[in-house]
């Protein structure tokens, strides 16, 4: 049973560019959350998707957007990249889609913005 | 408003001695509390979870945590440290009241000396 997978593992972009990160949830999970973890800090909640809709959002600007597909996989898009967007981006999946259920994390995508 | 405070940014112990990682939380409602561990270049792994059942929660790898509502604490302990326990530990509070919210602490880096 595959756990949460993310792609790519590493990415280098320049300021002003756009990036798309991808996540496949653990089998049987229908809810995907995204987090940003800056170096030396704890993960910060970006948003959560359930039934292909954004259910909750943290304190992140509109440059951060997402999508969830019918197969529950998800994408995180970041537009107009800033140097401060350099971080490890973590995807977490959970079930059954409500409640403070246990989240299972992927290995993350490390984004470097130059 | 929710918040999580991990009282120590770094903890150093000798192998075979007890481990104590301290966490205080603030939540308006009855939260779910978690401890996650993050080894270098690896994803977050769930150690244990409290969801208003028993106040003493046992997790994996010999870790346990005690929920103390009067002290708003959820400290993580282990009787005997192993070299493989060296990692970053995160205390997490999660609450679905008013919308899903998950807050991570800043993390505690555990060093284990031989």
XYZ file of C-alpha atoms in Angstrom:
228
model
C 0.000 0.000 0.000
C 1.679 3.181 -1.190
C 1.782 6.058 1.207
C 1.563 9.705 0.264
C 3.725 10.515 -2.737
C 4.894 13.891 -3.967
C 6.619 15.107 -7.092
C 9.065 16.451 -7.887
C 11.432 15.892 -4.958
C 13.451 19.022 -5.680
C 12.859 22.093 -7.796
C 14.789 25.257 -8.592
C 12.976 28.325 -9.921
C 13.711 32.010 -10.329
C 11.780 34.937 -8.922
C 8.582 35.708 -10.769
C 8.136 32.217 -12.166
C 5.280 29.878 -11.448
C 5.500 26.367 -10.000
C 3.200 23.364 -9.712
C 3.709 20.661 -7.105
C 1.844 17.371 -7.114
C 0.576 14.989 -4.461
C -1.078 11.588 -4.470
C -2.812 10.681 -1.223
C -2.579 7.445 0.672
C -4.925 4.784 -0.640
C -8.415 5.248 0.796
C -7.873 8.882 1.761
C -10.002 11.616 0.253
C -8.670 14.752 1.943
C -5.414 16.508 1.091
C -3.717 19.300 3.006
C -0.673 21.326 2.005
C 1.948 22.810 4.308
C 4.981 25.042 3.878
C 7.998 24.330 6.068
C 10.684 27.003 5.999
C 14.163 26.051 7.129
C 14.329 25.585 10.881
C 10.598 26.076 11.406
C 7.504 23.973 11.871
C 5.134 23.375 8.961
C 2.551 26.093 8.289
C -0.889 25.138 7.006
C -1.623 26.460 3.515
C -4.989 24.910 2.645
C -7.021 21.715 2.622
C -8.999 20.105 -0.198
C -11.966 17.783 0.111
C -14.400 16.755 -2.618
C -12.423 18.854 -5.101
C -13.023 22.055 -3.158
C -10.853 24.178 -0.884
C -12.326 23.593 2.543
C -10.049 25.680 4.709
C -7.175 28.078 4.157
C -4.319 29.336 6.276
C -2.710 32.773 6.134
C -1.231 32.555 2.668
C -1.728 35.026 -0.203
C -3.763 34.293 -3.306
C -0.533 33.506 -5.161
C -0.940 30.100 -3.561
C -3.721 28.099 -5.165
C -4.622 24.477 -5.460
C -6.724 21.878 -7.070
C -8.024 18.436 -6.251
C -8.878 15.912 -8.921
C -11.627 13.248 -8.913
C -9.032 10.605 -7.971
C -8.233 12.731 -4.859
C -4.759 13.707 -6.034
C -3.905 17.351 -5.663
C -1.757 20.150 -7.022
C -0.314 23.199 -5.336
C 0.380 26.174 -7.595
C 2.445 29.175 -6.607
C 2.524 32.206 -8.905
C 4.972 35.111 -9.011
C 7.538 33.295 -6.890
C 9.418 35.229 -4.226
C 12.720 34.350 -2.577
C 10.763 33.769 0.626
C 8.798 30.965 -1.007
C 11.894 28.768 -0.761
C 10.845 25.948 1.550
C 9.903 22.306 1.885
C 6.308 21.819 0.743
C 4.538 18.965 2.439
C 1.371 17.219 1.419
C -0.709 15.280 3.929
C -3.714 13.054 3.386
C -6.431 11.948 5.769
C -9.782 10.204 5.915
C -12.775 10.088 6.083
C -12.931 13.759 5.170
C -14.025 15.437 8.329
C -12.769 15.815 11.828
C -9.257 16.257 13.108
C -8.189 12.948 11.708
C -4.631 11.720 11.641
C -2.720 13.118 8.718
C -0.140 11.100 6.833
C 2.648 13.108 5.282
C 4.583 12.717 2.087
C 8.357 13.251 1.873
C 7.909 16.769 0.538
C 9.094 18.847 -2.383
C 12.024 21.124 -1.699
C 11.652 24.367 -3.634
C 14.514 26.800 -4.060
C 13.762 30.215 -5.530
C 16.771 32.144 -6.841
C -7.214 31.142 19.070
C -5.064 28.059 18.873
C -1.362 28.050 19.563
C 1.380 25.563 20.350
C 4.564 26.293 22.272
C 7.421 23.854 22.382
C 9.427 25.021 25.340
C 12.836 23.812 24.186
C 14.322 24.325 20.749
C 17.079 21.771 21.493
C 17.324 18.887 23.955
C 20.434 16.774 24.435
C 20.440 13.447 26.297
C 22.775 10.505 26.649
C 21.820 7.155 25.192
C 19.860 5.116 27.717
C 18.627 8.126 29.720
C 15.052 9.460 29.782
C 13.721 11.903 27.216
C 11.338 14.772 27.990
C 10.115 17.107 25.238
C 7.768 19.787 26.507
C 4.695 21.165 24.770
C 2.042 23.637 25.927
C -1.028 24.401 23.858
C -3.842 26.883 23.759
C -7.212 26.045 22.285
C -10.683 27.376 22.833
C -12.248 23.970 22.465
C -11.361 20.323 22.945
C -8.499 19.814 20.547
C -6.811 16.771 19.150
C -3.109 16.712 19.960
C -0.342 14.938 18.115
C 3.389 14.402 18.212
C 5.225 13.904 14.927
C 8.889 13.101 14.323
C 10.925 14.244 11.332
C 14.222 12.557 10.556
C 16.632 14.392 8.246
C 15.470 14.339 4.637
C 12.424 12.280 5.526
C 8.734 12.999 5.880
C 6.840 13.530 9.103
C 5.904 10.370 10.950
C 3.112 10.187 13.509
C 4.332 9.156 16.974
C 1.059 9.380 18.864
C -2.331 11.066 19.025
C -4.661 12.262 21.793
C -8.369 12.618 21.078
C -10.059 12.911 24.501
C -9.896 9.254 25.409
C -7.208 8.154 27.892
C -5.013 11.028 29.078
C -1.863 8.881 28.851
C -1.225 8.037 25.235
C 1.227 5.395 24.116
C 2.883 5.713 20.756
C 5.426 3.999 18.618
C 9.061 3.308 19.495
C 8.425 3.498 23.244
C 7.226 7.107 23.295
C 4.251 8.264 25.320
C 2.601 11.562 26.182
C 0.308 12.723 28.943
C -2.501 15.194 28.367
C -2.920 17.556 31.339
C -5.826 19.876 30.786
C -5.207 21.893 33.954
C -1.678 22.660 32.779
C -2.574 22.778 29.052
C 0.400 20.531 28.449
C 1.112 17.505 26.304
C 4.705 16.530 27.071
C 6.409 13.690 25.205
C 8.509 11.184 27.138
C 10.547 8.051 26.610
C 12.200 6.058 29.422
C 15.419 5.294 27.569
C 16.802 7.178 24.574
C 18.270 5.390 21.600
C 20.653 6.848 19.040
C 17.982 6.415 16.379
C 15.702 8.822 18.290
C 17.831 11.783 17.215
C 15.481 13.882 15.078
C 13.162 16.910 15.071
C 9.933 16.520 17.053
C 6.778 18.552 16.476
C 3.823 19.006 18.785
C 0.606 19.643 16.849
C -2.862 20.852 17.837
C -5.799 20.263 15.540
C -9.333 21.546 15.853
C -12.291 21.351 13.505
C -14.498 23.866 15.310
C -15.080 26.808 12.990
C -13.224 25.023 10.236
C -10.277 22.684 10.117
C -7.148 24.160 11.644
C -3.846 22.478 12.353
C -1.055 24.321 14.146
C 2.486 22.977 14.418
C 4.907 23.950 17.130
C 8.305 25.289 16.126
C 9.920 21.936 16.831
C 12.439 20.501 19.270
C 15.670 19.052 17.988
C 16.663 15.984 20.025
C 20.341 15.081 20.190
C 21.378 11.695 21.603
C 24.960 11.270 22.783
C 26.676 7.891 22.840
